[in-house]
PDB file of C-alpha atoms in Angstrom:
ATOM      1  CA  ALA A   1     -45.709  25.446 -41.638  1.00  0.00           C
ATOM      2  CA  GLN A   2     -47.376  27.974 -39.716  1.00  0.00           C
ATOM      3  CA  THR A   3     -46.098  28.911 -36.140  1.00  0.00           C
ATOM      4  CA  VAL A   4     -47.280  31.192 -33.485  1.00  0.00           C
ATOM      5  CA  THR A   5     -44.841  32.414 -30.671  1.00  0.00           C
ATOM      6  CA  GLN A   6     -45.935  34.118 -27.633  1.00  0.00           C
ATOM      7  CA  SER A   7     -42.466  35.329 -25.843  1.00  0.00           C
ATOM      8  CA  GLN A   8     -43.937  36.532 -22.477  1.00  0.00           C
ATOM      9  CA  PRO A   9     -44.835  33.225 -20.191  1.00  0.00           C
ATOM     10  CA  GLU A  10     -46.144  35.604 -17.637  1.00  0.00           C
ATOM     11  CA  MET A  11     -46.962  39.427 -17.082  1.00  0.00           C
ATOM     12  CA  SER A  12     -48.323  41.301 -14.686  1.00  0.00           C
ATOM     13  CA  VAL A  13     -50.064  44.974 -14.525  1.00  0.00           C
ATOM     14  CA  GLN A  14     -51.686  47.222 -11.960  1.00  0.00           C
ATOM     15  CA  GLU A  15     -55.400  47.805 -12.275  1.00  0.00           C
ATOM     16  CA  ALA A  16     -56.133  50.638 -14.510  1.00  0.00           C
ATOM     17  CA  GLU A  17     -52.736  50.835 -16.195  1.00  0.00           C
ATOM     18  CA  THR A  18     -52.016  49.574 -19.730  1.00  0.00           C
ATOM     19  CA  VAL A  19     -50.461  46.364 -20.766  1.00  0.00           C
ATOM     20  CA  THR A  20     -49.311  45.174 -24.186  1.00  0.00           C
ATOM     21  CA  LEU A  21     -48.811  41.045 -24.909  1.00  0.00           C
ATOM     22  CA  SER A  22     -46.686  40.383 -27.469  1.00  0.00           C
ATOM     23  CA  CYS A  23     -47.207  37.863 -30.343  1.00  0.00           C
ATOM     24  CA  THR A  24     -45.497  36.915 -33.803  1.00  0.00           C
ATOM     25  CA  TYR A  25     -46.128  34.173 -36.441  1.00  0.00           C
ATOM     26  CA  ASP A  26     -44.244  32.921 -39.439  1.00  0.00           C
ATOM     27  CA  THR A  27     -46.389  31.935 -42.601  1.00  0.00           C
ATOM     28  CA  SER A  28     -45.975  32.380 -46.171  1.00  0.00           C
ATOM     29  CA  GLU A  29     -49.913  32.945 -46.739  1.00  0.00           C
ATOM     30  CA  ASN A  30     -50.698  36.367 -47.824  1.00  0.00           C
ATOM     31  CA  ASN A  31     -54.521  35.672 -46.426  1.00  0.00           C
ATOM     32  CA  TYR A  32     -55.278  34.867 -43.057  1.00  0.00           C
ATOM     33  CA  TYR A  33     -56.546  35.607 -39.607  1.00  0.00           C
ATOM     34  CA  LEU A  34     -55.200  36.635 -36.573  1.00  0.00           C
ATOM     35  CA  PHE A  35     -56.997  36.396 -33.023  1.00  0.00           C
ATOM     36  CA  TRP A  36     -56.374  36.773 -29.056  1.00  0.00           C
ATOM     37  CA  TYR A  37     -58.502  34.519 -27.091  1.00  0.00           C
ATOM     38  CA  LYS A  38     -58.869  34.853 -23.316  1.00  0.00           C
ATOM     39  CA  GLN A  39     -58.796  31.583 -21.036  1.00  0.00           C
ATOM     40  CA  PRO A  40     -59.861  32.939 -17.277  1.00  0.00           C
ATOM     41  CA  PRO A  41     -59.602  30.873 -14.312  1.00  0.00           C
ATOM     42  CA  SER A  42     -62.840  29.325 -15.347  1.00  0.00           C
ATOM     43  CA  ARG A  43     -61.033  27.813 -18.207  1.00  0.00           C
ATOM     44  CA  GLN A  44     -63.628  28.668 -20.982  1.00  0.00           C
ATOM     45  CA  MET A  45     -61.973  30.014 -23.876  1.00  0.00           C
ATOM     46  CA  ILE A  46     -63.267  33.296 -25.132  1.00  0.00           C
ATOM     47  CA  LEU A  47     -62.797  35.121 -28.315  1.00  0.00           C
ATOM     48  CA  VAL A  48     -61.182  38.920 -27.615  1.00  0.00           C
ATOM     49  CA  ILE A  49     -60.660  40.240 -31.025  1.00  0.00           C
ATOM     50  CA  ARG A  50     -59.861  38.918 -34.293  1.00  0.00           C
ATOM     51  CA  GLN A  51     -57.895  40.563 -37.367  1.00  0.00           C
ATOM     52  CA  GLU A  52     -58.155  39.599 -41.188  1.00  0.00           C
ATOM     53  CA  ALA A  53     -54.908  40.253 -42.498  1.00  0.00           C
ATOM     54  CA  TYR A  54     -55.949  42.039 -45.785  1.00  0.00           C
ATOM     55  CA  LYS A  55     -57.512  44.995 -43.736  1.00  0.00           C
ATOM     56  CA  GLN A  56     -54.769  47.488 -42.610  1.00  0.00           C
ATOM     57  CA  GLN A  57     -56.781  48.928 -40.046  1.00  0.00           C
ATOM     58  CA  ASN A  58     -56.014  47.566 -36.314  1.00  0.00           C
ATOM     59  CA  ALA A  59     -59.015  45.802 -34.787  1.00  0.00           C
ATOM     60  CA  THR A  60     -60.216  47.135 -31.544  1.00  0.00           C
ATOM     61  CA  GLU A  61     -63.030  45.864 -29.117  1.00  0.00           C
ATOM     62  CA  ASN A  62     -63.685  48.161 -26.134  1.00  0.00           C
ATOM     63  CA  ARG A  63     -60.454  48.258 -24.143  1.00  0.00           C
ATOM     64  CA  PHE A  64     -58.807  45.544 -26.350  1.00  0.00           C
ATOM     65  CA  SER A  65     -56.599  46.675 -29.356  1.00  0.00           C
ATOM     66  CA  VAL A  66     -54.086  44.904 -31.498  1.00  0.00           C
ATOM     67  CA  ASN A  67     -51.274  46.522 -33.682  1.00  0.00           C
ATOM     68  CA  PHE A  68     -50.972  44.472 -36.622  1.00  0.00           C
ATOM     69  CA  GLN A  69     -47.573  44.262 -38.210  1.00  0.00           C
ATOM     70  CA  LYS A  70     -48.099  42.245 -41.386  1.00  0.00           C
ATOM     71  CA  ALA A  71     -44.516  42.757 -42.738  1.00  0.00           C
ATOM     72  CA  ALA A  72     -42.901  42.116 -39.486  1.00  0.00           C
ATOM     73  CA  LYS A  73     -45.405  39.381 -38.771  1.00  0.00           C
ATOM     74  CA  SER A  74     -46.360  40.804 -35.236  1.00  0.00           C
ATOM     75  CA  PHE A  75     -49.739  41.086 -33.904  1.00  0.00           C
ATOM     76  CA  SER A  76     -49.849  42.619 -29.958  1.00  0.00           C
ATOM     77  CA  LEU A  77     -52.587  42.821 -28.018  1.00  0.00           C
ATOM     78  CA  LYS A  78     -52.882  46.231 -25.760  1.00  0.00           C
ATOM     79  CA  ILE A  79     -55.322  46.274 -22.879  1.00  0.00           C
ATOM     80  CA  SER A  80     -55.957  49.508 -21.515  1.00  0.00           C
ATOM     81  CA  ASP A  81     -57.623  50.443 -18.177  1.00  0.00           C
ATOM     82  CA  SER A  82     -56.993  47.113 -16.992  1.00  0.00           C
ATOM     83  CA  GLN A  83     -59.401  45.353 -14.805  1.00  0.00           C
ATOM     84  CA  LEU A  84     -59.342  42.598 -12.031  1.00  0.00           C
ATOM     85  CA  GLY A  85     -61.482  40.799 -14.628  1.00  0.00           C
ATOM     86  CA  ASP A  86     -58.684  40.716 -17.093  1.00  0.00           C
ATOM     87  CA  THR A  87     -56.210  38.044 -15.377  1.00  0.00           C
ATOM     88  CA  ALA A  88     -56.182  34.912 -17.741  1.00  0.00           C
ATOM     89  CA  MET A  89     -54.323  33.179 -20.158  1.00  0.00           C
ATOM     90  CA  TYR A  90     -54.226  35.195 -23.170  1.00  0.00           C
ATOM     91  CA  PHE A  91     -53.493  33.195 -26.218  1.00  0.00           C
ATOM     92  CA  CYS A  92     -52.790  34.314 -30.030  1.00  0.00           C
ATOM     93  CA  ALA A  93     -53.976  31.960 -32.824  1.00  0.00           C
ATOM     94  CA  PHE A  94     -53.559  32.105 -36.405  1.00  0.00           C
ATOM     95  CA  MET A  95     -55.650  30.381 -39.491  1.00  0.00           C
ATOM     96  CA  LYS A  96     -55.212  30.307 -43.053  1.00  0.00           C
ATOM     97  CA  GLY A  97     -57.710  32.540 -45.148  1.00  0.00           C
ATOM     98  CA  ARG A  98     -60.775  31.019 -46.812  1.00  0.00           C
ATOM     99  CA  ASN A  99     -59.037  30.712 -50.166  1.00  0.00           C
ATOM    100  CA  ALA A 100     -56.764  27.940 -48.718  1.00  0.00           C
ATOM    101  CA  GLY A 101     -60.059  25.771 -48.675  1.00  0.00           C
ATOM    102  CA  ASN A 102     -62.065  24.000 -45.466  1.00  0.00           C
ATOM    103  CA  ASN A 103     -59.217  22.108 -44.352  1.00  0.00           C
ATOM    104  CA  ARG A 104     -57.930  25.138 -42.143  1.00  0.00           C
ATOM    105  CA  LYS A 105     -57.109  24.787 -38.282  1.00  0.00           C
ATOM    106  CA  LEU A 106     -56.315  27.481 -35.382  1.00  0.00           C
ATOM    107  CA  ILE A 107     -52.582  27.248 -34.937  1.00  0.00           C
ATOM    108  CA  TRP A 108     -52.256  28.086 -31.104  1.00  0.00           C
ATOM    109  CA  GLY A 109     -49.468  30.082 -29.534  1.00  0.00           C
ATOM    110  CA  LEU A 110     -48.638  28.601 -25.823  1.00  0.00           C
ATOM    111  CA  GLY A 111     -50.027  31.296 -24.036  1.00  0.00           C
ATOM    112  CA  THR A 112     -49.194  34.801 -21.761  1.00  0.00           C
ATOM    113  CA  SER A 113     -50.481  34.287 -18.465  1.00  0.00           C
ATOM    114  CA  LEU A 114     -51.488  37.816 -17.381  1.00  0.00           C
ATOM    115  CA  ALA A 115     -52.160  38.818 -13.616  1.00  0.00           C
ATOM    116  CA  VAL A 116     -53.995  42.195 -13.013  1.00  0.00           C
ATOM    117  CA  ASN A 117     -53.005  43.707  -9.348  1.00  0.00           C
ATOM    118  CA  PRO A 118     -55.200  45.749  -7.332  1.00  0.00           C
TER     119      PRO A 118
ATOM    120  CA  ASP B   1     -79.493  31.002 -24.193  1.00  0.00           C
ATOM    121  CA  GLY B   2     -77.602  30.014 -27.331  1.00  0.00           C
ATOM    122  CA  GLY B   3     -74.045  28.190 -26.293  1.00  0.00           C
ATOM    123  CA  ILE B   4     -71.967  25.098 -26.046  1.00  0.00           C
ATOM    124  CA  THR B   5     -72.171  22.711 -23.140  1.00  0.00           C
ATOM    125  CA  GLN B   6     -69.872  20.319 -21.665  1.00  0.00           C
ATOM    126  CA  SER B   7     -70.713  17.580 -18.955  1.00  0.00           C
ATOM    127  CA  PRO B   8     -69.309  17.059 -16.537  1.00  0.00           C
ATOM    128  CA  LYS B   9     -66.967  19.745 -15.466  1.00  0.00           C
ATOM    129  CA  TYR B  10     -64.695  17.113 -13.861  1.00  0.00           C
ATOM    130  CA  LEU B  11     -64.642  13.320 -14.557  1.00  0.00           C
ATOM    131  CA  PHE B  12     -62.529  10.503 -13.027  1.00  0.00           C
ATOM    132  CA  ARG B  13     -61.470   6.981 -14.530  1.00  0.00           C
ATOM    133  CA  LYS B  14     -59.477   4.501 -13.700  1.00  0.00           C
ATOM    134  CA  GLU B  15     -56.893   3.474 -15.978  1.00  0.00           C
ATOM    135  CA  GLY B  16     -57.857   1.038 -18.765  1.00  0.00           C
ATOM    136  CA  GLN B  17     -61.527   2.148 -19.104  1.00  0.00           C
ATOM    137  CA  ASN B  18     -63.111   4.118 -22.379  1.00  0.00           C
ATOM    138  CA  VAL B  19     -65.132   7.177 -21.132  1.00  0.00           C
ATOM    139  CA  THR B  20     -67.184   9.627 -23.080  1.00  0.00           C
ATOM    140  CA  LEU B  21     -67.056  13.007 -23.012  1.00  0.00           C
ATOM    141  CA  SER B  22     -70.451  15.239 -23.740  1.00  0.00           C
ATOM    142  CA  CYS B  23     -70.625  18.403 -26.284  1.00  0.00           C
ATOM    143  CA  GLU B  24     -73.816  19.819 -27.155  1.00  0.00           C
ATOM    144  CA  GLN B  25     -74.508  22.976 -29.206  1.00  0.00           C
ATOM    145  CA  ASN B  26     -77.874  24.860 -29.809  1.00  0.00           C
ATOM    146  CA  LEU B  27     -76.044  27.364 -32.001  1.00  0.00           C
ATOM    147  CA  ASN B  28     -76.939  25.615 -35.296  1.00  0.00           C
ATOM    148  CA  HIS B  29     -73.380  25.613 -36.271  1.00  0.00           C
ATOM    149  CA  ASP B  30     -72.208  22.900 -38.971  1.00  0.00           C
ATOM    150  CA  ALA B  31     -68.896  22.245 -37.779  1.00  0.00           C
ATOM    151  CA  MET B  32     -67.592  21.034 -34.293  1.00  0.00           C
ATOM    152  CA  TYR B  33     -64.207  20.265 -32.622  1.00  0.00           C
ATOM    153  CA  TRP B  34     -62.404  18.710 -29.905  1.00  0.00           C
ATOM    154  CA  TYR B  35     -59.162  19.879 -28.578  1.00  0.00           C
ATOM    155  CA  ARG B  36     -56.766  18.753 -25.778  1.00  0.00           C
ATOM    156  CA  GLN B  37     -55.029  21.464 -23.691  1.00  0.00           C
ATOM    157  CA  ASP B  38     -51.935  20.144 -21.284  1.00  0.00           C
ATOM    158  CA  PRO B  39     -50.012  22.349 -19.166  1.00  0.00           C
ATOM    159  CA  GLY B  40     -47.694  24.808 -20.868  1.00  0.00           C
ATOM    160  CA  GLN B  41     -48.683  23.642 -24.485  1.00  0.00           C
ATOM    161  CA  GLY B  42     -51.379  25.458 -26.870  1.00  0.00           C
ATOM    162  CA  LEU B  43     -54.453  23.651 -27.928  1.00  0.00           C
ATOM    163  CA  ARG B  44     -54.216  20.714 -30.200  1.00  0.00           C
ATOM    164  CA  LEU B  45     -56.932  19.434 -32.701  1.00  0.00           C
ATOM    165  CA  ILE B  46     -58.000  15.819 -32.071  1.00  0.00           C
ATOM    166  CA  TYR B  47     -60.950  15.687 -34.174  1.00  0.00           C
ATOM    167  CA  TYR B  48     -63.505  17.858 -36.211  1.00  0.00           C
ATOM    168  CA  SER B  49     -66.984  17.459 -38.287  1.00  0.00           C
ATOM    169  CA  GLN B  50     -67.937  19.810 -40.801  1.00  0.00           C
ATOM    170  CA  ILE B  51     -71.079  17.979 -41.121  1.00  0.00           C
ATOM    171  CA  VAL B  52     -73.602  15.446 -39.612  1.00  0.00           C
ATOM    172  CA  ASN B  53     -72.392  11.770 -40.186  1.00  0.00           C
ATOM    173  CA  ASP B  54     -68.835  13.287 -41.084  1.00  0.00           C
ATOM    174  CA  PHE B  55     -65.324  13.775 -38.940  1.00  0.00           C
ATOM    175  CA  GLN B  56     -61.879  13.866 -39.640  1.00  0.00           C
ATOM    176  CA  LYS B  57     -58.679  13.319 -37.627  1.00  0.00           C
ATOM    177  CA  GLY B  58     -57.021  16.192 -36.267  1.00  0.00           C
ATOM    178  CA  ASP B  59     -53.420  16.276 -35.191  1.00  0.00           C
ATOM    179  CA  ILE B  60     -53.245  13.967 -32.192  1.00  0.00           C
ATOM    180  CA  ALA B  61     -56.538  11.337 -33.058  1.00  0.00           C
ATOM    181  CA  GLU B  62     -54.853   8.031 -31.915  1.00  0.00           C
ATOM    182  CA  GLY B  63     -56.630   7.032 -28.553  1.00  0.00           C
ATOM    183  CA  TYR B  64     -59.852   8.981 -29.585  1.00  0.00           C
ATOM    184  CA  SER B  65     -63.005   8.289 -31.380  1.00  0.00           C
ATOM    185  CA  VAL B  66     -66.241  10.772 -32.156  1.00  0.00           C
ATOM    186  CA  SER B  67     -69.685  10.100 -33.662  1.00  0.00           C
ATOM    187  CA  ARG B  68     -71.772  13.110 -35.324  1.00  0.00           C
ATOM    188  CA  GLU B  69     -75.100  11.693 -35.383  1.00  0.00           C
ATOM    189  CA  LYS B  70     -77.119  14.854 -34.728  1.00  0.00           C
ATOM    190  CA  LYS B  71     -75.887  18.284 -35.583  1.00  0.00           C
ATOM    191  CA  GLU B  72     -75.878  19.537 -31.972  1.00  0.00           C
ATOM    192  CA  SER B  73     -73.925  16.769 -30.548  1.00  0.00           C
ATOM    193  CA  PHE B  74     -69.986  15.988 -31.068  1.00  0.00           C
ATOM    194  CA  PRO B  75     -69.327  13.165 -28.193  1.00  0.00           C
ATOM    195  CA  LEU B  76     -65.892  12.152 -28.029  1.00  0.00           C
ATOM    196  CA  THR B  77     -64.672   9.063 -26.663  1.00  0.00           C
ATOM    197  CA  VAL B  78     -61.442   8.502 -25.029  1.00  0.00           C
ATOM    198  CA  THR B  79     -60.123   4.783 -25.291  1.00  0.00           C
ATOM    199  CA  SER B  80     -57.736   2.615 -23.037  1.00  0.00           C
ATOM    200  CA  ALA B  81     -55.346   3.109 -26.141  1.00  0.00           C
ATOM    201  CA  GLN B  82     -54.781   6.874 -25.460  1.00  0.00           C
ATOM    202  CA  LYS B  83     -51.792   6.540 -23.434  1.00  0.00           C
ATOM    203  CA  ASN B  84     -51.829  10.085 -21.553  1.00  0.00           C
ATOM    204  CA  PRO B  85     -55.573  10.886 -21.143  1.00  0.00           C
ATOM    205  CA  THR B  86     -55.372  13.200 -18.090  1.00  0.00           C
ATOM    206  CA  ALA B  87     -55.790  16.358 -19.749  1.00  0.00           C
ATOM    207  CA  PHE B  88     -58.437  19.350 -20.478  1.00  0.00           C
ATOM    208  CA  TYR B  89     -60.987  18.479 -23.141  1.00  0.00           C
ATOM    209  CA  LEU B  90     -62.522  21.699 -24.755  1.00  0.00           C
ATOM    210  CA  CYS B  91     -64.983  21.356 -27.398  1.00  0.00           C
ATOM    211  CA  ALA B  92     -65.875  24.116 -30.076  1.00  0.00           C
ATOM    212  CA  SER B  93     -68.044  25.009 -32.972  1.00  0.00           C
ATOM    213  CA  SER B  94     -68.318  27.159 -35.869  1.00  0.00           C
ATOM    214  CA  ILE B  95     -71.237  28.157 -38.636  1.00  0.00           C
ATOM    215  CA  ASP B  96     -69.131  26.088 -40.742  1.00  0.00           C
ATOM    216  CA  ARG B  97     -65.657  24.700 -41.602  1.00  0.00           C
ATOM    217  CA  GLY B  98     -64.534  27.859 -43.628  1.00  0.00           C
ATOM    218  CA  SER B  99     -65.674  30.088 -40.608  1.00  0.00           C
ATOM    219  CA  SER B 100     -62.395  31.533 -38.886  1.00  0.00           C
ATOM    220  CA  GLU B 101     -64.435  31.985 -35.563  1.00  0.00           C
ATOM    221  CA  GLN B 102     -64.775  29.295 -32.956  1.00  0.00           C
ATOM    222  CA  TYR B 103     -66.895  29.484 -30.250  1.00  0.00           C
ATOM    223  CA  PHE B 104     -65.867  26.820 -26.924  1.00  0.00           C
ATOM    224  CA  GLY B 105     -67.539  25.396 -24.479  1.00  0.00           C
ATOM    225  CA  PRO B 106     -66.812  25.421 -20.513  1.00  0.00           C
ATOM    226  CA  GLY B 107     -64.192  22.195 -20.917  1.00  0.00           C
ATOM    227  CA  THR B 108     -64.204  18.938 -19.096  1.00  0.00           C
ATOM    228  CA  ARG B 109     -61.158  18.021 -16.987  1.00  0.00           C
ATOM    229  CA  LEU B 110     -60.466  14.328 -16.830  1.00  0.00           C
ATOM    230  CA  THR B 111     -58.414  12.465 -14.546  1.00  0.00           C
ATOM    231  CA  VAL B 112     -57.155   8.710 -15.440  1.00  0.00           C
ATOM    232  CA  THR B 113     -55.572   7.193 -12.470  1.00  0.00           C
TER     233      THR B 113
END
């Protein structure tokens, strides 16, 4: 069975600095997707970034980038130039690839609470 | 604006009562999902639906029921059989069941006393 582990329950960073959130996962699949979701105090879940396992290039979305290490089963999120609005819970999630059929689901980590301090 | 709406934001019920949570989407997505979120835990899948008039149990379906009579709507009923119904409930949708990207509504906080 797939598992997702986020080893940092809480983190903090000063505004404008860079922070990296860790995520490791366990799977025997070769094709899969990895995600980072953000849940701000409003509690709406927002997709931050998505990585397809077959792509070696790390995904980037503006100030958000990932370090995807497939062999190590590691998928960290780097937030550059942190802003107060980045304060949120961040969840790492895993999903099998399309070749696994339609009966796939998101497997979630327990989240990392990030506080951006002024 | 396209999106997913859930109403109400906060819901209070007495123990022993059934309650229905609303989820509507205008994204023209085929697949819809219900998740439950408890403090200190990740999201857990309750039910999902790939297409109208079809739905499947997720990991924690006991005490819940759903219907999918319209593409746009996927209401969740929390029955009196659910032992610990107080939680935050999130609805999501995706283009189809094979799609990897899910989009979430704002959630409903249900408190049962």
